[in-house]
Every structure is written in structure tokens, then in C-alpha cells.
Tab-separated table of C-alpha atoms and ligand atoms in Angstrom:
chain	number	residue	atom	x	y	z
A	166	MET	CA	6.293	20.041	-4.065
A	167	ALA	CA	4.852	16.765	-3.535
A	168	PHE	CA	6.199	15.059	-0.326
A	169	LEU	CA	6.142	11.735	-2.939
A	170	GLU	CA	6.283	11.840	-5.975
A	171	ILE	CA	7.162	8.710	-8.661
A	172	GLU	CA	7.569	8.972	-12.083
A	173	HIS	CA	7.297	6.435	-14.706
A	174	LEU	CA	7.657	3.648	-12.574
A	175	LYS	CA	8.723	-0.014	-13.832
A	176	LYS	CA	9.691	-2.292	-12.610
A	177	TYR	CA	9.947	-6.130	-14.857
A	178	PHE	CA	11.741	-9.284	-13.176
A	179	PRO	CA	13.088	-11.744	-15.925
A	180	SER	CA	11.166	-15.486	-16.286
A	181	PRO	CA	12.112	-18.311	-17.928
A	182	ARG	CA	9.002	-17.197	-20.770
A	183	GLY	CA	10.461	-13.865	-20.766
A	184	MET	CA	10.123	-10.178	-18.932
A	185	VAL	CA	7.467	-10.038	-16.076
A	186	HIS	CA	5.893	-6.442	-16.291
A	187	ALA	CA	5.186	-6.374	-12.267
A	188	VAL	CA	4.713	-2.187	-12.039
A	189	ASP	CA	4.634	-0.885	-15.852
A	190	ASP	CA	4.861	3.087	-15.877
A	191	VAL	CA	3.072	3.865	-13.074
A	192	SER	CA	3.386	7.319	-11.640
A	193	PHE	CA	1.954	9.475	-8.912
A	194	SER	CA	1.993	11.782	-6.139
A	195	ILE	CA	1.675	11.563	-2.020
A	196	GLU	CA	0.904	15.080	-0.560
A	197	LYS	CA	2.849	14.907	2.911
A	198	GLY	CA	0.762	13.371	5.749
A	199	LYS	CA	-1.859	12.095	3.136
A	200	THR	CA	-2.414	8.624	2.617
A	201	LEU	CA	-2.997	6.979	-0.583
A	202	GLY	CA	-4.743	3.767	-0.944
A	203	LEU	CA	-3.330	1.729	-3.502
A	204	VAL	CA	-6.030	-0.944	-4.724
A	205	GLY	CA	-5.960	-4.007	-6.909
A	206	GLU	CA	-6.591	-7.549	-6.921
A	207	SER	CA	-4.219	-10.127	-5.837
A	208	GLY	CA	-1.026	-9.859	-8.210
A	209	CYS	CA	-1.524	-6.946	-9.576
A	210	GLY	CA	1.592	-5.697	-8.925
A	211	LYS	CA	0.846	-3.421	-5.528
A	212	SER	CA	3.087	-5.459	-2.818
A	213	THR	CA	5.595	-4.962	-5.656
A	214	LEU	CA	5.169	-1.528	-6.064
A	215	GLY	CA	5.398	-0.588	-2.767
A	216	ARG	CA	8.721	-2.566	-1.950
A	217	THR	CA	10.260	-0.846	-4.667
A	218	ILE	CA	9.402	2.353	-3.396
A	219	ILE	CA	11.437	2.147	-0.403
A	220	HIS	CA	14.073	0.187	-2.314
A	221	LEU	CA	13.616	-3.370	-0.711
A	222	LEU	CA	13.515	-3.600	-4.489
A	223	ASP	CA	15.736	-2.252	-7.584
A	224	SER	CA	13.431	-0.132	-9.949
A	225	THR	CA	13.719	-0.760	-13.539
A	226	ASP	CA	12.810	2.340	-14.715
A	227	GLY	CA	11.427	5.460	-13.723
A	228	VAL	CA	11.519	8.486	-11.154
A	229	ILE	CA	10.971	8.035	-7.538
A	230	ARG	CA	11.183	11.640	-5.904
A	231	PHE	CA	10.872	12.442	-1.973
A	232	GLU	CA	10.801	15.484	-0.749
A	233	GLY	CA	12.196	16.937	-3.675
A	234	GLU	CA	15.099	15.016	-3.911
A	235	ASP	CA	15.838	11.846	-6.691
A	236	VAL	CA	16.083	9.046	-4.526
A	237	THR	CA	15.898	6.547	-6.777
A	238	HIS	CA	19.920	5.480	-7.305
A	239	PRO	CA	20.206	6.105	-3.512
A	240	ASN	CA	23.955	5.849	-2.874
A	241	LYS	CA	24.549	3.719	0.976
A	242	GLN	CA	24.983	6.673	3.156
A	243	LYS	CA	21.380	7.829	1.588
A	244	LEU	CA	19.983	4.487	1.664
A	245	ARG	CA	20.125	3.737	5.193
A	246	LYS	CA	18.889	7.442	5.594
A	247	LEU	CA	16.028	6.424	3.480
A	248	ARG	CA	15.538	3.196	5.253
A	249	GLU	CA	15.245	5.497	8.255
A	250	ASN	CA	12.840	7.445	6.714
A	251	MET	CA	10.417	4.927	5.113
A	252	GLN	CA	9.463	1.829	6.649
A	253	ILE	CA	6.914	-0.984	6.346
A	254	ILE	CA	4.147	-2.881	7.837
A	255	PHE	CA	3.483	-6.144	6.468
A	256	GLN	CA	0.486	-8.194	6.463
A	257	ASP	CA	1.367	-11.266	8.646
A	258	PRO	CA	2.521	-10.124	11.356
A	259	TYR	CA	3.622	-13.192	12.736
A	260	SER	CA	6.003	-14.117	10.274
A	261	SER	CA	7.642	-11.109	10.338
A	262	LEU	CA	8.970	-11.050	13.522
A	263	ASN	CA	11.648	-13.379	15.074
A	264	PRO	CA	10.508	-15.962	17.569
A	265	ARG	CA	13.354	-16.196	18.874
A	266	LEU	CA	13.271	-12.450	19.973
A	267	THR	CA	10.436	-11.332	22.572
A	268	ILE	CA	9.038	-8.026	22.060
A	269	GLN	CA	11.286	-5.598	24.255
A	270	GLU	CA	14.114	-6.946	21.934
A	271	THR	CA	12.054	-6.337	18.801
A	272	ILE	CA	11.319	-3.089	19.464
A	273	LEU	CA	15.050	-2.566	20.868
A	274	GLU	CA	16.323	-4.109	17.673
A	275	PRO	CA	16.315	-1.143	15.269
A	276	LEU	CA	16.544	1.432	18.557
A	277	LYS	CA	20.575	-0.094	18.782
A	278	LEU	CA	21.082	-0.340	15.374
A	279	SER	CA	20.515	3.709	15.048
A	280	LYS	CA	22.643	4.063	17.544
A	281	ARG	CA	20.573	7.256	18.661
A	282	PHE	CA	19.929	6.336	22.116
A	283	ASP	CA	22.684	5.650	24.462
A	284	LYS	CA	21.957	1.956	26.805
A	285	ASP	CA	20.297	4.065	29.986
A	286	SER	CA	17.574	5.500	27.756
A	287	LEU	CA	17.394	2.565	24.922
A	288	GLU	CA	14.356	0.652	27.370
A	289	LYS	CA	12.841	3.723	28.509
A	290	GLU	CA	11.620	3.858	24.834
A	291	ALA	CA	11.100	0.797	23.617
A	292	ASP	CA	8.326	0.990	26.266
A	293	ARG	CA	7.385	4.603	24.838
A	294	LEU	CA	6.778	2.886	22.266
A	295	MET	CA	4.568	-0.415	23.677
A	296	GLU	CA	2.721	2.038	24.997
A	297	MET	CA	2.291	4.332	21.647
A	298	ALA	CA	1.213	0.793	19.601
A	299	GLY	CA	-1.002	0.243	22.939
A	300	ILE	CA	1.038	-2.822	24.114
A	301	GLU	CA	0.729	-3.626	27.286
A	302	LYS	CA	3.835	-3.416	30.027
A	303	ARG	CA	3.343	-7.218	30.815
A	304	PHE	CA	4.506	-8.708	27.345
A	305	ARG	CA	7.821	-6.750	27.402
A	306	LEU	CA	8.994	-10.021	27.559
A	307	SER	CA	6.438	-12.431	25.982
A	308	TYR	CA	7.139	-14.216	22.333
A	309	PRO	CA	5.343	-13.669	19.378
A	310	HIS	CA	3.511	-16.777	19.903
A	311	GLU	CA	1.929	-15.961	22.998
A	312	LEU	CA	0.439	-12.578	21.265
A	313	ASP	CA	-2.732	-12.921	19.848
A	314	GLY	CA	-2.672	-11.735	15.841
A	315	GLY	CA	-3.903	-8.014	16.873
A	316	ARG	CA	-0.774	-7.580	19.460
A	317	ARG	CA	1.593	-8.586	17.086
A	318	GLN	CA	0.751	-6.599	13.949
A	319	ARG	CA	0.567	-3.900	17.274
A	320	VAL	CA	4.604	-5.202	17.678
A	321	CYS	CA	5.513	-4.673	14.446
A	322	ILE	CA	3.788	-1.138	13.864
A	323	ALA	CA	6.174	-0.151	17.157
A	324	ARG	CA	8.883	-1.348	15.498
A	325	ALA	CA	8.160	0.487	12.029
A	326	LEU	CA	7.974	2.782	14.156
A	327	ALA	CA	11.024	2.885	16.339
A	328	LEU	CA	13.265	5.468	14.166
A	329	MET	CA	10.234	7.573	13.389
A	330	PRO	CA	10.324	7.136	9.902
A	331	LYS	CA	8.113	9.645	7.706
A	332	PHE	CA	6.960	7.744	5.497
A	333	VAL	CA	5.266	3.586	6.049
A	334	VAL	CA	4.024	1.442	3.362
A	335	CYS	CA	0.916	-1.129	4.674
A	336	ASP	CA	0.910	-3.807	2.678
A	337	GLU	CA	-2.318	-5.099	3.565
A	338	PRO	CA	-1.619	-4.453	7.755
A	339	VAL	CA	-5.083	-5.861	8.721
A	340	SER	CA	-5.730	-8.843	5.627
A	341	ALA	CA	-4.443	-11.357	8.055
A	342	LEU	CA	-6.108	-10.250	11.461
A	343	ASP	CA	-9.880	-11.111	12.223
A	344	VAL	CA	-12.787	-8.595	11.231
A	345	SER	CA	-13.125	-7.321	15.116
A	346	ILE	CA	-9.289	-6.154	15.104
A	347	GLN	CA	-8.916	-5.365	12.155
A	348	ALA	CA	-10.917	-1.594	12.999
A	349	GLN	CA	-8.584	-0.965	16.058
A	350	ILE	CA	-5.667	-1.580	14.032
A	351	LEU	CA	-6.626	1.176	11.318
A	352	ASN	CA	-7.797	3.275	14.522
A	353	LEU	CA	-4.347	2.976	15.273
A	354	LEU	CA	-2.834	3.892	12.093
A	355	MET	CA	-4.727	6.681	11.807
A	356	ASP	CA	-4.234	8.587	15.245
A	357	LEU	CA	-0.360	7.810	14.862
A	358	GLN	CA	-0.812	9.861	11.557
A	359	ASP	CA	-2.665	12.557	13.407
A	360	GLU	CA	0.207	12.524	16.218
A	361	TYR	CA	2.931	12.516	14.317
A	362	GLY	CA	2.056	13.537	10.929
A	363	LEU	CA	3.249	10.067	8.630
A	364	THR	CA	2.428	9.850	4.743
A	365	TYR	CA	1.197	6.315	4.373
A	366	LEU	CA	0.768	4.125	1.063
A	367	PHE	CA	-2.171	1.594	1.676
A	368	VAL	CA	-1.587	-1.498	-0.035
A	369	THR	CA	-4.527	-3.668	-0.120
A	370	HIS	CA	-7.073	-6.113	-2.467
A	371	ASP	CA	-10.173	-4.540	-0.165
A	372	LEU	CA	-11.748	-1.393	-1.313
A	373	SER	CA	-13.470	-0.909	1.981
A	374	VAL	CA	-10.645	-0.916	3.565
A	375	VAL	CA	-9.238	1.915	2.799
A	376	ARG	CA	-12.495	3.648	2.623
A	377	HIS	CA	-11.811	6.154	5.766
A	378	ILE	CA	-8.228	5.668	5.821
A	379	SER	CA	-7.398	6.941	2.893
A	380	THR	CA	-6.991	10.374	1.004
A	381	ASP	CA	-6.527	9.282	-2.237
A	382	ILE	CA	-6.996	5.696	-4.299
A	383	CYS	CA	-5.115	4.146	-7.240
A	384	VAL	CA	-6.854	1.080	-8.714
A	385	MET	CA	-4.603	-1.266	-10.286
A	386	TYR	CA	-4.776	-3.928	-12.701
A	387	LEU	CA	-2.233	-5.965	-14.093
A	388	GLY	CA	0.791	-4.031	-13.130
A	389	GLN	CA	-0.708	-0.438	-14.256
A	390	MET	CA	-2.571	2.187	-12.159
A	391	VAL	CA	-6.562	2.095	-14.284
A	392	GLU	CA	-8.123	5.569	-11.950
A	393	THR	CA	-7.336	7.664	-9.248
A	394	CYS	CA	-9.202	10.050	-7.559
A	395	PRO	CA	-9.627	11.351	-4.331
A	396	THR	CA	-11.861	8.184	-2.199
A	397	LYS	CA	-14.862	9.794	-2.071
A	398	GLU	CA	-15.496	11.091	-5.309
A	399	LEU	CA	-14.457	7.406	-6.057
A	400	PHE	CA	-17.007	5.776	-3.809
A	401	ALA	CA	-19.442	8.271	-5.075
A	402	HIS	CA	-18.970	7.689	-9.197
A	403	SER	CA	-15.691	5.286	-10.623
A	404	TYR	CA	-15.650	4.853	-13.950
A	405	HIS	CA	-13.561	2.056	-14.896
A	406	PRO	CA	-15.408	-1.128	-15.173
A	407	TYR	CA	-12.707	-3.212	-13.445
A	408	THR	CA	-13.231	-0.602	-10.338
A	409	GLN	CA	-16.903	-0.670	-10.855
A	410	ALA	CA	-15.955	-4.447	-10.196
A	411	LEU	CA	-14.347	-4.082	-7.488
A	412	LEU	CA	-16.806	-1.408	-5.590
A	413	SER	CA	-19.886	-4.351	-6.453
A	414	ALA	CA	-18.276	-6.664	-4.642
A	415	ILE	CA	-18.479	-4.420	-1.434
A	416	LEU	CA	-21.248	-5.874	1.572
A	417	THR	CA	-23.764	-3.147	1.877
A	418	VAL	CA	-26.000	-3.286	5.126
A	419	ASP	CA	-28.586	-0.790	3.008
A	420	ILE	CA	-31.712	-2.790	1.896
A	421	HIS	CA	-32.320	-0.286	-0.236
A	422	LYS	CA	-28.920	-0.023	-1.712
A	423	LYS	CA	-28.949	-3.470	-2.727
A	424	LYS	CA	-26.912	-3.610	-6.098
A	425	GLU	CA	-25.635	-6.593	-8.347
A	426	ARG	CA	-22.398	-7.599	-8.124
A	427	MET	CA	-20.459	-7.494	-10.654
A	428	LEU	CA	-18.539	-10.299	-12.102
A	429	LEU	CA	-15.717	-11.026	-14.045
A	430	LYS	CA	-15.301	-13.604	-16.904
A	431	GLY	CA	-12.831	-14.351	-19.179
A	432	GLU	CA	-9.413	-14.953	-18.349
A	433	ILE	CA	-6.627	-12.927	-16.890
A	434	ASN	CA	-3.443	-11.821	-19.141
A	435	SER	CA	-0.282	-13.103	-18.440
A	436	PRO	CA	2.036	-9.964	-17.553
A	437	ILE	CA	5.234	-11.974	-19.337
A	438	ASN	CA	5.423	-9.485	-21.671
A	439	PRO	CA	2.222	-7.735	-22.124
A	440	LYS	CA	0.703	-6.891	-25.610
A	441	PRO	CA	0.153	-3.273	-26.116
A	442	GLY	CA	-3.283	-1.931	-25.398
A	443	CYS	CA	-6.131	-2.277	-22.490
A	444	ARG	CA	-4.571	-5.146	-20.103
A	445	PHE	CA	-8.254	-5.259	-18.810
A	446	ALA	CA	-9.729	-6.692	-22.012
A	447	PRO	CA	-10.390	-10.248	-22.027
A	448	ARG	CA	-12.344	-9.819	-19.046
A	449	CYS	CA	-14.318	-6.705	-19.502
A	450	PRO	CA	-17.640	-6.782	-20.784
A	451	TYR	CA	-17.373	-3.225	-22.626
A	452	ALA	CA	-14.089	-4.239	-24.548
A	453	THR	CA	-14.223	-3.675	-28.349
A	454	GLU	CA	-10.819	-3.728	-31.061
A	455	GLU	CA	-10.218	-0.685	-30.423
A	456	CYS	CA	-8.875	-1.775	-26.492
A	457	HIS	CA	-6.311	-2.936	-28.386
A	458	GLN	CA	-4.466	0.439	-28.716
A	459	GLU	CA	-2.544	1.797	-26.244
A	460	ILE	CA	-5.000	3.591	-23.762
A	461	PRO	CA	-3.310	6.515	-21.712
A	462	LEU	CA	-5.193	7.343	-18.440
A	463	HIS	CA	-6.970	11.171	-18.803
A	464	GLU	CA	-8.883	13.353	-17.074
A	465	VAL	CA	-12.404	12.702	-17.159
A	466	GLU	CA	-13.358	15.373	-14.418
A	467	PRO	CA	-10.637	17.527	-12.537
A	468	GLY	CA	-8.474	15.456	-10.151
A	469	HIS	CA	-10.854	12.571	-11.608
A	470	PHE	CA	-8.254	10.239	-13.850
A	471	VAL	CA	-9.263	6.766	-15.979
A	472	ALA	CA	-7.317	4.574	-18.803
A	473	CYS	CA	-10.211	3.316	-20.809
A	474	CYS	CA	-11.225	4.336	-24.281
A	475	HIS	CA	-14.979	3.874	-23.892
A	476	VAL	CA	-15.380	5.460	-20.470
A	477	LYS	CA	-18.311	8.038	-22.235
A	478	GLU	CA	-20.242	5.084	-23.085
A	479	ILE	CA	-19.911	2.757	-20.332
A	480	ASN	CA	-20.983	5.616	-18.192
A	481	GLN	CA	-23.336	7.594	-20.471
A	482	LEU	CA	-21.260	11.062	-20.140
B	69	SF4	FE1	-12.720	-2.425	-21.503
B	69	SF4	FE2	-11.830	-1.363	-23.669
B	69	SF4	FE3	-12.366	0.337	-21.488
B	69	SF4	FE4	-10.422	-1.579	-21.061
B	69	SF4	S1	-10.525	0.117	-22.571
B	69	SF4	S2	-11.619	-1.578	-19.858
B	69	SF4	S3	-11.409	-3.124	-22.459
B	69	SF4	S4	-13.738	-0.759	-22.694
């Protein structure tokens, strides 16, 4: 039994011009204690997918199974329990913190709501969470604007983990941070995962960020999954032209491994009432007439799935 299973999940939004297919028939599973990296350009639906899974948004269709139980349409009581077990860390720590609350008050908020702790033990627990996230005690009574970006994100992590959730959506948690601080936050997330057996869905536009943190990767393009496999495998050999373009954009310091950047030309398809067929076709250098039919994910190697009808010719398999 997978820890989290997503089957044919869809999230559509109405718009004046038709339905926006933000997430369109996406399926995957995550094992307990593992990290799935969800990668794609901004606007591909990856954040919407993360928020739909933890019920910040209602799904349009499909099934969400958590620890073997169908939680697609939970009642109020079940939703409260799910919210304790499923948390999210947002991209911008500044806008996700209340500027009028001190760091201690911010961390105390979910603890008070849960009513798990009595008055005397609340502050002790807040101190423990601050220490766990690497925030010095001297910042207890500071306000978010008095902290740097890295510390603010540590506060968000402490608050997200206050009720010891089992599953956390990390929604671009390092994108707004300086490169020097990104590694510290990634290391903190990995340490906490080891210590508490957390399971992560790590959403990012940057493949290099998930290289060391994720066990498996799903690449999304315009609401659909185009390639998925274990992380090592994806970096050793990707098969979908879109994944290849994303990988070619990663800087390498090894001059012997100098590679050509694959620049994507052409218009991005509209996610409003999209036509059948490969949504990457307008930008794909290998597109043919055949690409305008339905192209499901298929297994190219054991555990490596790709949605492309010319995968053999492109990769000379
Ligand atoms: Fe390109 Fe066609 Fe493959 Fe889509 S299905 S990625 S358009 S070759």
C-alpha cells in the first residue's frame, strides 16, 4: 500500500473563455518517508496539484488516497484531522507570516488551535520547535520583518511541523532565498525528514534543487505529467524533449561536460479547453501529425514512464 496515491486527479477552473485545465488526469504515488519532486515551468499546474492534494482546493475529479483511505471528499471532522497530518510550506516566507505576530506567537498559533497542550507546556513546545528548526531563542519576541529570509523560512517550517504532520507539500520553499541559504534550508528539510519520517511532495521549477532531496521526480507540462522515474535515472537519461530542455538549462561546473542548451521556441498552448494530443507540440522540435492524438504515459524502462509517441526515434532506442 502506497502512503499517498493520486489517481486521475483533475482540477479545472472556470474562466470567461472556458475551463482552465490546471491539473489534467495526473496519477502518482509516494512511499512513506520519501520525497517526490514535482517539476515544471511556472503555470504548469504543479502548485495547484499540491494544494488540491492537501484540500486547500477542491478537486474536479479523481481520487486522493492517504494511508490507504480514500480522502477525496472528507467530511468536516476528517478534514480537520487531515489538516493536522498534511501541511504546506510556501514559497515566500514573508507573505505567509502574519506581520503582527511575534515568532513565538506564530508558532504557538497551531498549537493553541489543536488543544493538545496545556497552558504550561505551550511555551516549552514552541521553544522545542524553534530549536528543531534552528532558530535561536533570542528571536522569540522578534517580528517577521526583523528576520532574514532564511530565518523566516525556518519559522514557516517550525509552524508547519508544529502538529507533527506525516505529509508536507514544500511549494518552492527555497526559490525566494539567496543561493547560499537555499542549501541550509534543504539540509534542514532532509534532517527533519530523517528524524521524523516525513513524506514530502517537493514542488519546484528548478530541477537542480530536487536532485539531492527527492527520491523520484515527476515532470509536468501544462497540467499533465510527461515523464516520471527515480531521480538518479532522470539525471542519467531523460527521454521526453521537455525534460531534456529543462536539464540542458542546468549550469554545470565541469568543463568536460559542457552541453548545449536546448532553447524552446514556439507558443505555449492555452490551458483553456486544450485540444487532444501532446500539449508540448507547438514548442517541440520533433513534433509531427501523430503528436495530435492522445499520448498516454508508457513505460520506456522499468519504472520510467514517458508521454511521447516518438520517444524511440528521438532517443535512438
Ligand atoms: Fe514532441 Fe510529439 Fe513527443 Fe510531444 S509527442 S514531445 S510533440 S515528439
